[in-house]
Coordinates of C-alpha atoms and ligand atoms in Angstrom, one line a residue:
M1 CA 25.6 -5.9 -69.2
R2 CA 25.4 -5.8 -72.9
R3 CA 25.0 -2.6 -74.5
G4 CA 23.2 -1.6 -77.6
V5 CA 21.1 -4.8 -77.2
S6 CA 18.2 -2.5 -75.7
V7 CA 17.8 0.2 -78.2
P8 CA 14.5 0.7 -79.3
R9 CA 14.3 -0.1 -83.4
H10 CA 12.6 2.8 -85.7
R11 CA 11.0 2.2 -88.6
G12 CA 12.4 0.9 -91.8
A13 CA 15.1 -2.0 -92.1
P14 CA 18.2 -2.3 -89.6
V15 CA 21.7 -1.2 -90.8
R16 CA 24.7 -1.8 -89.6
A17 CA 26.3 0.6 -87.8
G18 CA 28.5 2.7 -89.8
A19 CA 27.0 1.5 -93.4
D20 CA 25.6 4.5 -94.1
H21 CA 25.2 7.2 -91.4
D22 CA 22.1 8.8 -93.4
R23 CA 19.9 6.1 -91.7
P24 CA 18.8 5.4 -88.0
I25 CA 21.6 3.0 -86.7
V26 CA 20.8 -0.1 -85.3
R27 CA 22.3 -3.1 -84.2
D28 CA 21.2 -5.8 -85.5
P29 CA 22.1 -9.5 -83.6
V30 CA 22.0 -11.4 -86.6
V31 CA 24.2 -8.3 -88.4
R32 CA 26.4 -9.0 -85.4
V33 CA 27.2 -12.7 -85.6
E34 CA 28.2 -12.1 -89.1
Q35 CA 30.6 -9.6 -88.2
E36 CA 31.8 -11.3 -85.8
Q37 CA 32.8 -14.3 -87.8
S38 CA 34.7 -11.9 -90.2
L39 CA 38.2 -11.0 -88.8
A40 CA 38.6 -8.0 -90.9
T41 CA 36.5 -5.4 -88.9
I42 CA 37.3 -2.8 -86.7
N43 CA 35.0 -0.7 -84.2
G44 CA 34.6 3.0 -83.8
A45 CA 36.6 2.8 -80.4
T46 CA 39.9 1.3 -81.8
L47 CA 39.5 3.0 -84.9
M48 CA 39.2 6.6 -82.9
A49 CA 42.1 5.2 -81.1
R50 CA 44.6 4.1 -84.0
E51 CA 43.5 7.7 -85.5
L52 CA 44.6 10.1 -82.7
K53 CA 47.5 8.1 -82.6
K54 CA 48.0 8.3 -86.6
Q55 CA 47.8 12.7 -85.9
G56 CA 50.1 12.7 -83.0
V57 CA 48.0 11.6 -80.1
D58 CA 50.2 10.4 -77.4
Y59 CA 48.7 11.2 -74.2
L60 CA 44.7 11.2 -73.8
F61 CA 43.6 13.1 -70.2
G62 CA 40.3 12.0 -69.3
I63 CA 37.5 10.3 -67.3
V64 CA 35.7 7.3 -68.1
G65 CA 32.1 6.2 -67.6
F66 CA 29.2 5.3 -70.6
P67 CA 29.4 5.3 -72.6
V68 CA 33.4 6.0 -73.5
V69 CA 35.0 3.4 -71.4
P70 CA 36.0 1.3 -74.7
I71 CA 38.0 4.4 -76.6
A72 CA 40.5 4.6 -73.5
V73 CA 41.1 0.9 -73.1
A74 CA 41.3 0.9 -77.2
A75 CA 43.6 4.3 -76.8
Q76 CA 46.0 2.4 -74.6
K77 CA 45.9 -0.9 -77.0
E78 CA 47.3 1.5 -79.8
G79 CA 50.0 2.8 -77.6
I80 CA 48.7 6.5 -76.0
T81 CA 49.0 7.0 -72.5
F82 CA 45.4 7.5 -70.7
I83 CA 45.1 9.4 -67.8
G84 CA 42.3 9.1 -65.7
M85 CA 42.2 12.2 -64.1
R86 CA 39.4 13.3 -61.1
N87 CA 37.0 16.3 -62.3
E88 CA 36.8 17.4 -66.6
Q89 CA 37.9 20.1 -65.8
S90 CA 41.1 19.3 -64.4
A91 CA 41.3 16.7 -67.5
S92 CA 40.9 19.3 -70.0
Y93 CA 43.1 21.4 -68.8
A94 CA 45.8 18.8 -68.6
A95 CA 45.1 18.4 -72.3
Q96 CA 45.5 21.5 -73.5
A97 CA 49.0 22.1 -71.7
A98 CA 50.1 18.9 -72.9
S99 CA 49.4 20.1 -76.3
Y100 CA 51.5 23.7 -75.8
L101 CA 53.8 21.9 -74.2
L102 CA 54.5 19.0 -77.0
G103 CA 53.6 21.6 -79.8
R104 CA 51.0 19.4 -81.2
P105 CA 47.6 18.9 -80.0
Q106 CA 46.6 16.3 -77.3
A107 CA 43.3 15.6 -76.4
C108 CA 40.8 15.3 -73.7
L109 CA 38.0 12.0 -73.4
V110 CA 34.4 12.4 -71.4
V111 CA 31.4 11.3 -70.5
S112 CA 28.4 12.5 -72.1
G113 CA 26.2 15.3 -71.0
P114 CA 27.8 16.8 -67.6
G115 CA 31.0 15.3 -68.5
V116 CA 31.1 17.4 -72.0
I117 CA 29.2 20.4 -69.7
H118 CA 32.5 20.4 -67.2
A119 CA 35.5 20.1 -70.2
L120 CA 33.6 23.5 -71.1
A121 CA 35.5 24.9 -68.7
G122 CA 39.0 23.7 -70.8
L123 CA 37.6 24.2 -74.0
A124 CA 37.2 28.3 -73.4
N125 CA 40.7 28.4 -71.2
A126 CA 42.4 26.5 -74.5
Q127 CA 40.4 28.9 -76.6
Q128 CA 41.6 32.1 -74.9
N129 CA 45.2 30.9 -74.2
C130 CA 45.0 30.0 -78.3
W131 CA 46.4 26.6 -77.3
P132 CA 44.9 23.9 -79.6
M133 CA 43.8 20.5 -77.2
L134 CA 40.8 18.2 -79.1
L135 CA 37.7 17.2 -76.4
I136 CA 36.4 14.1 -77.2
G137 CA 33.1 13.6 -75.7
G138 CA 30.8 10.7 -75.4
A139 CA 27.3 10.7 -76.6
S140 CA 23.9 8.5 -76.4
A141 CA 23.2 6.4 -79.6
Q142 CA 22.1 8.4 -82.0
N143 CA 18.4 6.7 -82.7
R144 CA 17.5 8.0 -79.2
D145 CA 18.2 11.4 -80.2
G146 CA 15.7 13.5 -78.7
M147 CA 13.7 10.7 -76.7
A148 CA 15.7 12.4 -72.7
D149 CA 18.1 9.7 -72.7
F150 CA 20.4 8.7 -70.3
Q151 CA 22.7 12.5 -70.1
E152 CA 21.5 13.4 -73.3
E153 CA 22.9 17.0 -73.8
H154 CA 23.1 19.2 -77.4
Q155 CA 26.8 18.9 -77.0
V156 CA 27.8 19.9 -80.5
E157 CA 26.3 23.0 -80.2
L158 CA 27.3 23.9 -76.6
C159 CA 30.9 23.0 -77.6
R160 CA 31.1 25.3 -80.8
P161 CA 31.2 29.1 -79.1
Y162 CA 34.4 27.6 -76.7
C163 CA 35.8 26.1 -80.0
K164 CA 37.3 26.5 -83.9
Y165 CA 35.6 23.5 -84.5
S166 CA 32.8 21.4 -83.3
A167 CA 31.3 18.2 -85.3
R168 CA 29.5 15.3 -84.3
V169 CA 31.2 11.6 -85.7
E170 CA 28.5 10.2 -86.9
S171 CA 29.7 6.5 -88.2
P172 CA 33.0 5.0 -87.8
K173 CA 33.2 5.3 -91.3
R174 CA 33.7 9.1 -90.6
I175 CA 36.7 9.1 -87.7
P176 CA 39.3 9.4 -89.9
F177 CA 38.5 12.4 -91.8
L178 CA 36.6 14.2 -88.8
V179 CA 39.9 13.7 -86.9
E180 CA 42.1 15.0 -89.5
Q181 CA 39.7 18.0 -89.7
A182 CA 39.7 18.5 -85.9
I183 CA 43.4 18.1 -85.3
R184 CA 44.3 20.5 -88.3
T185 CA 41.5 22.8 -87.4
S186 CA 42.6 23.0 -83.9
W187 CA 46.6 23.9 -84.2
Y188 CA 46.5 25.7 -87.8
G189 CA 46.8 29.1 -87.7
R190 CA 46.0 30.6 -84.6
P191 CA 45.6 27.3 -82.3
G192 CA 42.6 26.8 -80.6
A193 CA 40.3 24.1 -79.1
A194 CA 38.4 21.1 -81.1
Y195 CA 35.2 19.0 -80.3
L196 CA 34.1 15.8 -81.5
D197 CA 31.0 14.0 -80.2
M198 CA 31.3 10.3 -80.4
P199 CA 27.8 8.2 -79.8
D200 CA 27.4 5.4 -78.0
D201 CA 26.5 3.2 -81.3
V202 CA 29.6 5.2 -83.3
I203 CA 32.1 3.6 -80.3
L204 CA 30.8 0.3 -80.4
G205 CA 29.5 0.0 -84.5
D206 CA 31.7 -2.5 -86.8
I207 CA 33.5 -1.5 -90.0
D208 CA 35.0 -3.2 -92.9
E209 CA 39.0 -2.9 -92.6
D210 CA 38.7 -2.1 -95.6
Q211 CA 36.3 0.5 -95.7
V212 CA 38.0 2.5 -93.6
P213 CA 39.3 5.7 -95.7
T214 CA 42.7 6.5 -95.6
V215 CA 43.4 9.6 -94.3
A216 CA 47.5 11.0 -93.8
P217 CA 48.7 12.2 -90.9
V218 CA 48.5 16.2 -91.0
A219 CA 52.0 18.1 -91.4
D220 CA 53.0 20.4 -89.0
P221 CA 51.8 24.1 -89.2
P222 CA 53.2 25.9 -92.2
R223 CA 55.8 28.6 -91.3
S224 CA 54.4 31.6 -92.9
L225 CA 56.2 34.5 -93.8
A226 CA 55.0 38.3 -93.7
D227 CA 55.1 40.8 -95.7
P228 CA 59.1 41.9 -96.4
A229 CA 58.4 45.1 -96.2
S230 CA 56.5 45.6 -93.0
V231 CA 59.3 44.0 -91.5
T232 CA 61.6 46.8 -93.2
A233 CA 59.0 49.4 -92.4
A234 CA 59.3 48.2 -88.7
L235 CA 62.8 48.3 -88.4
E236 CA 62.6 51.6 -89.6
A237 CA 60.6 52.6 -86.5
I238 CA 62.7 51.0 -84.3
K239 CA 65.5 53.0 -85.5
D240 CA 64.1 56.4 -85.5
A241 CA 62.6 55.4 -82.0
R242 CA 64.0 57.4 -78.4
N243 CA 62.5 54.4 -76.1
P244 CA 62.3 51.1 -78.2
L245 CA 60.7 48.0 -76.0
V246 CA 60.2 44.3 -77.5
I247 CA 57.0 42.7 -75.7
V248 CA 57.6 38.7 -76.4
G249 CA 54.2 37.0 -75.7
K250 CA 53.3 33.6 -75.4
G251 CA 52.9 33.1 -79.2
M252 CA 56.2 33.5 -79.2
A253 CA 56.8 30.4 -77.1
W254 CA 54.0 28.7 -78.6
S255 CA 56.0 29.2 -82.3
R256 CA 59.6 27.9 -80.7
A257 CA 60.7 31.4 -81.9
E258 CA 63.4 31.3 -79.0
S259 CA 66.7 31.3 -80.8
E260 CA 65.6 33.6 -83.0
V261 CA 64.1 36.3 -80.3
R262 CA 67.0 35.6 -78.6
R263 CA 69.4 36.4 -81.5
F264 CA 67.2 39.0 -81.9
I265 CA 67.5 40.9 -78.8
D266 CA 71.2 40.0 -78.5
H267 CA 72.1 41.8 -81.6
T268 CA 69.6 44.9 -81.8
Q269 CA 70.2 45.1 -77.9
L270 CA 66.8 46.3 -77.1
P271 CA 64.9 46.2 -73.9
F272 CA 62.4 43.5 -73.9
L273 CA 59.1 42.9 -71.7
A274 CA 58.0 38.9 -71.7
T275 CA 54.4 38.1 -70.7
P276 CA 53.5 35.8 -68.0
M277 CA 53.9 33.1 -70.1
G278 CA 56.5 34.4 -72.5
K279 CA 58.8 34.2 -69.6
G280 CA 61.6 32.3 -70.9
V281 CA 61.4 32.5 -74.5
V282 CA 64.7 34.9 -73.7
P283 CA 65.9 33.9 -70.1
D284 CA 64.8 36.8 -67.0
D285 CA 68.2 37.0 -65.9
H286 CA 68.8 38.3 -69.4
P287 CA 70.5 41.9 -68.9
L288 CA 68.3 43.4 -71.1
S289 CA 64.5 42.5 -69.7
V290 CA 62.7 44.8 -68.0
G291 CA 60.9 42.7 -66.0
G292 CA 61.8 44.8 -62.8
A293 CA 60.4 48.0 -64.5
R294 CA 57.5 47.2 -66.1
S295 CA 55.3 50.0 -65.3
L296 CA 57.8 52.8 -65.9
A297 CA 59.0 50.7 -69.3
L298 CA 55.0 50.5 -70.6
Q299 CA 54.7 54.0 -69.8
Q300 CA 57.8 55.5 -71.3
A301 CA 58.2 53.6 -74.7
D302 CA 57.4 55.5 -77.8
T303 CA 57.5 52.3 -79.8
I304 CA 56.8 48.8 -79.3
L305 CA 57.4 45.7 -81.2
L306 CA 54.3 43.2 -80.1
L307 CA 55.7 40.1 -80.7
G308 CA 53.0 37.2 -80.5
A309 CA 50.8 38.8 -77.6
R310 CA 47.6 41.0 -77.6
L311 CA 47.1 44.6 -76.1
N312 CA 44.4 42.5 -74.0
W313 CA 43.9 43.5 -70.4
I314 CA 47.2 41.4 -69.1
L315 CA 48.7 44.3 -71.2
H316 CA 46.5 47.4 -70.3
Y317 CA 44.6 47.6 -73.7
G318 CA 47.7 49.6 -74.9
L319 CA 46.3 52.8 -73.9
P320 CA 46.9 54.8 -71.8
P321 CA 47.7 55.6 -68.4
R322 CA 49.5 52.3 -68.7
F323 CA 51.1 53.3 -72.1
N324 CA 52.4 56.4 -73.9
P325 CA 49.2 57.9 -76.1
D326 CA 51.2 58.0 -79.4
V327 CA 53.0 54.4 -78.8
K328 CA 53.6 53.1 -82.1
I329 CA 52.9 49.2 -82.3
L330 CA 54.9 47.3 -84.3
Q331 CA 52.6 44.0 -84.5
V332 CA 53.8 40.5 -85.5
D333 CA 51.0 37.9 -85.3
I334 CA 49.6 34.5 -87.1
A335 CA 46.0 36.1 -86.3
A336 CA 45.7 39.3 -89.2
D337 CA 42.2 39.7 -87.6
Q338 CA 44.2 40.8 -84.1
I339 CA 46.2 43.3 -85.8
S340 CA 45.6 47.0 -84.8
H341 CA 43.4 45.6 -81.7
N342 CA 42.3 48.6 -79.5
V343 CA 45.8 50.4 -80.7
P344 CA 46.1 51.0 -84.9
A345 CA 49.3 49.3 -85.8
H346 CA 52.1 51.1 -87.3
A347 CA 53.6 48.0 -89.1
A348 CA 51.4 44.4 -88.9
M349 CA 53.6 41.9 -89.8
V350 CA 51.3 38.8 -90.2
G351 CA 52.7 35.6 -90.2
D352 CA 54.3 32.5 -87.7
G353 CA 56.4 34.2 -85.2
K354 CA 59.9 32.1 -85.7
A355 CA 59.9 32.8 -89.5
V356 CA 58.8 36.5 -89.0
M357 CA 61.6 36.8 -86.5
Q358 CA 64.4 35.0 -89.1
Q359 CA 63.0 37.9 -91.4
F360 CA 64.0 40.4 -89.1
L361 CA 67.6 38.7 -88.6
Q362 CA 68.0 38.7 -92.3
Q363 CA 68.0 42.4 -92.6
L364 CA 69.6 43.0 -90.0
D365 CA 72.7 40.7 -90.8
S366 CA 72.6 42.9 -94.4
Q367 CA 71.9 46.4 -92.3
P368 CA 73.2 45.7 -88.6
W369 CA 72.0 48.0 -86.1
S370 CA 71.5 48.2 -82.2
Y371 CA 70.2 50.6 -80.2
A372 CA 72.2 53.1 -78.4
S373 CA 74.4 51.8 -75.0
D374 CA 74.2 55.3 -73.2
A375 CA 70.5 55.5 -74.2
P376 CA 68.2 57.4 -71.3
F377 CA 65.4 54.9 -71.4
R378 CA 67.9 52.2 -70.4
T379 CA 69.7 54.5 -67.4
A380 CA 65.7 55.2 -66.3
I381 CA 64.9 51.4 -66.7
A382 CA 68.3 50.4 -64.5
E383 CA 67.0 52.8 -61.6
K384 CA 63.4 51.8 -61.6
I385 CA 64.7 48.1 -61.4
A386 CA 67.1 49.2 -58.4
E387 CA 64.2 51.3 -56.8
N388 CA 61.6 48.3 -57.1
E389 CA 64.2 45.8 -55.8
A390 CA 64.8 48.2 -52.6
A391 CA 61.1 48.6 -52.0
V392 CA 60.7 45.5 -51.4
A393 CA 64.0 44.4 -49.5
P394 CA 62.6 44.3 -46.5
Q395 CA 60.1 41.8 -46.9
V396 CA 62.5 39.5 -48.7
A397 CA 64.6 39.7 -45.3
A398 CA 61.8 39.5 -42.7
D399 CA 62.9 36.2 -41.0
E400 CA 61.0 36.8 -37.7
G401 CA 57.0 36.9 -37.2
A402 CA 54.4 35.6 -40.0
V403 CA 55.6 34.5 -43.4
N404 CA 55.3 37.1 -46.2
Y405 CA 55.1 36.5 -49.7
Y406 CA 58.3 37.9 -50.4
R407 CA 60.0 36.3 -48.1
A408 CA 58.5 32.9 -49.0
F409 CA 59.7 33.5 -52.7
R410 CA 63.1 34.0 -51.4
D411 CA 63.1 30.2 -50.2
I412 CA 61.0 28.8 -53.3
K413 CA 64.0 31.2 -55.6
E414 CA 66.7 29.1 -54.0
F415 CA 65.2 26.1 -54.4
L416 CA 64.2 26.0 -58.1
S417 CA 66.2 24.8 -60.5
P418 CA 66.2 26.3 -64.0
D419 CA 64.7 23.0 -65.9
D420 CA 61.8 23.1 -63.7
I421 CA 58.4 23.7 -64.8
I422 CA 56.5 26.1 -62.7
I423 CA 52.8 26.6 -62.5
G424 CA 51.6 30.0 -60.6
E425 CA 48.1 30.4 -59.3
G426 CA 46.2 32.6 -57.4
A427 CA 45.8 36.4 -56.9
N428 CA 48.9 37.7 -54.8
T429 CA 50.7 34.4 -54.6
M430 CA 51.2 34.0 -59.1
D431 CA 51.6 37.8 -59.1
I432 CA 54.1 38.1 -56.8
G433 CA 55.7 34.8 -57.8
R434 CA 56.0 36.1 -61.4
T435 CA 57.9 39.0 -60.5
Q436 CA 60.3 36.5 -58.2
M437 CA 60.7 33.1 -59.9
A438 CA 63.0 33.3 -63.0
N439 CA 62.3 31.1 -66.0
V440 CA 65.0 30.0 -67.8
H441 CA 63.6 28.3 -70.9
P442 CA 61.2 28.7 -72.8
R443 CA 57.2 27.0 -72.1
H444 CA 58.1 26.6 -68.5
R445 CA 55.9 28.5 -67.1
L446 CA 52.0 28.1 -67.1
D447 CA 49.4 30.1 -65.2
A448 CA 46.1 31.5 -65.0
G449 CA 46.6 32.9 -68.5
T450 CA 44.6 35.1 -70.6
Y451 CA 41.5 34.0 -69.4
G452 CA 42.5 34.5 -65.5
T453 CA 41.3 31.0 -64.6
M454 CA 41.4 29.7 -61.3
G455 CA 41.5 25.8 -61.1
I456 CA 43.9 24.9 -63.7
G457 CA 46.7 24.6 -61.2
L458 CA 46.9 20.6 -60.8
G459 CA 46.0 19.7 -64.4
F460 CA 48.5 21.9 -65.8
A461 CA 51.0 20.1 -63.3
V462 CA 49.8 16.7 -64.4
A463 CA 50.4 17.9 -67.8
A464 CA 53.5 19.2 -67.5
A465 CA 55.0 15.9 -65.6
V466 CA 53.4 13.4 -67.9
A467 CA 54.7 15.0 -71.1
N468 CA 58.1 15.9 -70.1
P469 CA 59.7 12.7 -68.0
G470 CA 62.5 13.4 -65.7
K471 CA 61.8 17.1 -65.2
R472 CA 60.4 18.2 -61.6
V473 CA 56.8 20.2 -61.8
V474 CA 56.3 22.9 -58.7
A475 CA 53.1 24.3 -58.6
V476 CA 53.0 27.3 -56.3
Q477 CA 49.6 28.1 -55.3
G478 CA 46.9 30.5 -53.7
D479 CA 44.9 28.1 -50.9
S480 CA 41.9 29.4 -52.3
A481 CA 44.0 28.5 -56.2
F482 CA 44.5 24.8 -54.7
G483 CA 41.1 24.3 -53.7
F484 CA 39.7 24.1 -57.1
S485 CA 41.7 20.9 -58.1
G486 CA 43.1 19.9 -55.3
M487 CA 41.8 16.3 -55.4
E488 CA 44.3 15.5 -58.3
C489 CA 47.2 15.5 -55.6
E490 CA 45.3 11.7 -55.7
T491 CA 45.9 11.6 -59.2
I492 CA 49.5 12.9 -58.6
C493 CA 49.6 10.1 -56.4
R494 CA 48.3 7.2 -58.5
Y495 CA 50.6 8.3 -61.0
N496 CA 53.7 9.0 -58.9
L497 CA 54.3 12.1 -60.4
P498 CA 57.4 14.0 -59.3
I499 CA 54.8 17.2 -58.7
T500 CA 55.8 19.6 -55.2
V501 CA 52.7 21.6 -55.0
I502 CA 53.6 24.9 -52.7
V503 CA 50.5 26.2 -51.1
L504 CA 50.6 30.0 -49.6
N505 CA 47.8 30.2 -47.5
N506 CA 46.6 33.0 -46.4
N507 CA 43.0 32.1 -45.2
G508 CA 41.2 33.3 -48.3
I509 CA 40.6 34.5 -51.6
G510 CA 42.6 37.7 -51.3
G511 CA 43.5 37.2 -47.8
G512 CA 41.3 36.3 -44.7
Q513 CA 42.0 36.5 -41.2
A514 CA 43.6 34.7 -38.6
A515 CA 40.3 33.2 -37.2
M516 CA 37.2 32.5 -37.9
P517 CA 34.5 35.6 -37.1
D518 CA 32.3 34.8 -33.5
G519 CA 29.1 35.0 -33.8
R520 CA 29.3 36.9 -37.3
P521 CA 28.5 35.6 -40.9
V522 CA 31.8 34.0 -42.4
P523 CA 33.0 37.0 -44.5
P524 CA 32.2 35.5 -48.5
N525 CA 36.3 35.6 -49.0
M526 CA 37.7 33.7 -45.8
L527 CA 38.4 30.2 -45.9
L528 CA 39.1 28.0 -43.2
P529 CA 41.6 28.5 -40.7
G530 CA 43.7 26.2 -39.6
A531 CA 43.4 23.9 -42.7
R532 CA 46.1 21.3 -43.1
Y533 CA 46.3 21.2 -46.7
E534 CA 49.8 18.9 -46.6
Q535 CA 47.6 16.7 -44.8
V536 CA 45.9 16.1 -48.6
M537 CA 48.6 15.1 -50.2
E538 CA 49.7 13.1 -47.0
A539 CA 46.1 11.0 -47.7
F540 CA 47.2 9.6 -51.1
G541 CA 50.6 8.6 -49.8
G542 CA 52.4 11.2 -50.4
K543 CA 54.3 13.5 -48.3
G544 CA 53.7 16.7 -46.4
W545 CA 55.1 19.8 -45.1
Y546 CA 53.6 22.6 -42.9
C547 CA 55.3 25.9 -42.2
T548 CA 54.3 28.8 -40.0
E549 CA 58.1 30.4 -39.1
P550 CA 60.0 31.7 -42.2
S551 CA 62.9 29.4 -40.9
Q552 CA 60.8 25.8 -41.6
I553 CA 60.7 26.5 -45.3
R554 CA 63.9 26.0 -46.6
P555 CA 64.6 22.6 -44.8
A556 CA 60.9 21.8 -45.9
L557 CA 61.8 22.7 -49.5
D558 CA 64.9 20.5 -49.2
A559 CA 63.2 17.5 -47.4
A560 CA 60.7 17.6 -50.4
A561 CA 63.5 17.7 -53.2
A562 CA 64.9 14.7 -51.9
W563 CA 61.6 12.5 -51.5
G564 CA 61.4 13.4 -55.2
G565 CA 57.8 12.2 -55.1
P566 CA 54.7 13.5 -54.6
A567 CA 55.1 16.5 -52.1
L568 CA 53.5 18.8 -50.9
V569 CA 54.6 21.9 -48.3
H570 CA 52.3 24.0 -46.8
I571 CA 53.3 27.8 -45.9
T572 CA 50.9 29.8 -44.3
L573 CA 51.1 33.9 -44.6
D574 CA 50.4 36.5 -42.6
T575 CA 47.0 36.8 -43.8
K576 CA 47.5 40.8 -44.0
A577 CA 50.3 40.1 -46.3
N578 CA 50.5 42.2 -49.8
R579 CA 52.4 43.1 -52.3
K580 CA 54.7 46.2 -52.9
P581 CA 51.9 49.2 -53.1
Q582 CA 51.2 49.7 -57.0
Q583 CA 51.5 52.7 -58.7
F584 CA 48.1 52.2 -60.2
A585 CA 46.0 51.1 -57.4
W586 CA 43.6 48.8 -59.8
K587 CA 46.5 46.8 -60.3
S588 CA 46.4 45.5 -56.5
Ligands
LIG1 P1 50.0 36.5 -73.7 O1 49.2 36.4 -72.8 O2 51.9 36.1 -73.9 O3 50.1 38.1 -73.8 P2 48.4 36.4 -76.0 O4 47.3 35.3 -75.6 O5 47.4 37.3 -75.5 O6 49.7 36.5 -75.4 O7 48.4 36.5 -77.5 C1 49.2 35.6 -77.9 C2 49.3 35.9 -79.5 O8 50.0 35.1 -80.1 C3 47.6 35.5 -80.6 O9 47.3 36.8 -80.6 C4 48.4 34.6 -80.9 O10 47.4 35.0 -82.1 C5 49.5 34.6 -81.5 N1 50.3 33.7 -82.2 C6 49.8 32.0 -81.9 N2 50.9 31.2 -82.4 C7 51.3 32.1 -83.2 C8 52.6 32.0 -83.9 N3 52.8 30.5 -84.4 N4 53.2 32.8 -84.3 C9 53.0 34.4 -84.4 N5 51.9 34.4 -83.2 C10 51.3 33.7 -83.5
LIG2 MG1 44.5 33.1 -50.5

């Protein structure tokens, strides 16, 4: 089928696609013959691929169909790796995870209408996580706008609330400019999502090569410094504090500030708490980590240096009862409008995390200082860590009967190597997993994030594997979480990715029942008892293991590691398995 031939003509003379974006674009067969004779033309699809590659896009995740097939084909020719996925949600999650891991925007390609709608989930998640990504959506030909064309949708408007930048490419000539704009806006400052609409006539439209505007590659984001006076004020407040605490967020992981933050912690000897994806900026096994006494540390801290983390629901808004009502917040963030959100900041350092930490280190080099080694706060933290470990020790040691979370994580923890990229998704599976699986390196943990999104798991896993060749990826998911993107097992097997999926199955959303109810309605939170999730991976040529007892877990994990290919280890849990009792009921 030749596309574009049956495009209805609007009034006025036909114009060559791309010649003038103010007028309707109609493909004229006569002009087409002339173009084919000219060697120096390029079509929109190829130009798009070339500009993406120029702007650092090495990975394009997506699903092809009308009208975006030519873009995917051109991308491969330009040396971009195209990863075809099974659902646009997963593809859009993969693009943002690759962007976060690689440190610059990567892209997602989807078809018009429903394709873009499905990918909105990824735009919203990227925006909430402050991660960059570029979504490219196909669209019907512009001269059919408003005619109820196939999959016609108001895509630019729909994407705008979930993006930093949303625009239509009106002609091939505009591609270099708009790609540069989208990439730069997504990447600079606080990162976020960008959207470009690619109508069919632009994808297929030709332009003379010598008419393509030249646009430079976007340089790495500038690293802005904070006001030195606020750095001094922050250090003074820390020195005055009785119970100082550093919180390390994923903004610091994004900013690649790990060597500076580590030096800062080692120099000052301050206790620190990593947020879920801030884990690994400083290794979890660092003696100053208060991860094992999180609630106590947050409650007792009188001064908190907040590094690239927001006082949102994950940090309990910075408010009582979880925080000291008089806590002094010393805030480092690249986004000025984040300063004093929920709690007024005592010192505000607006700048790039890595650059600002260098400012801190400079001041400390000229005036060294460290927190007292005998401070009562340290003792309280150490005691609480020991108490919390003791509270779960019986569950960790439970070798008999049905598997509980802590027992499963005992083996998973021993099986993991520090270089593995860990994905966590689910409710208890993610929360308990976060406390039990250590991160030694930054950007080695991905999870449901700021938006609390279920469904990110396998898209993130695919991205982590393709963006880090040679690394093993371990995705630990609840049974409910796995269901949101389970068909991506086919993607994992198609590309033969070194991903081990571990499903912790409690027959439901937050825990189900051992058997289907007799005669009564199926409880809303219930999922099928006896499901065999490992067979999903086997269906596509991967390998699966099924564990119902503690003793089966480690051998299954070791066999999966020895196999090295796509693997799914399915562990059934006691359906009543739970976290240790929480001090704050709403946390459970
Ligand atoms: P977490 O989930 O780890 O608590 P959040 O997503 O809540 O982290 O917060 C991350 C913060 O990091 C955001 O407020 C964002 O503006 C900030 N940020 C992003 N990039 C940088 C950077 N380069 N330097 C400093 N802060 C950054
Ligand atoms: Mg479950």
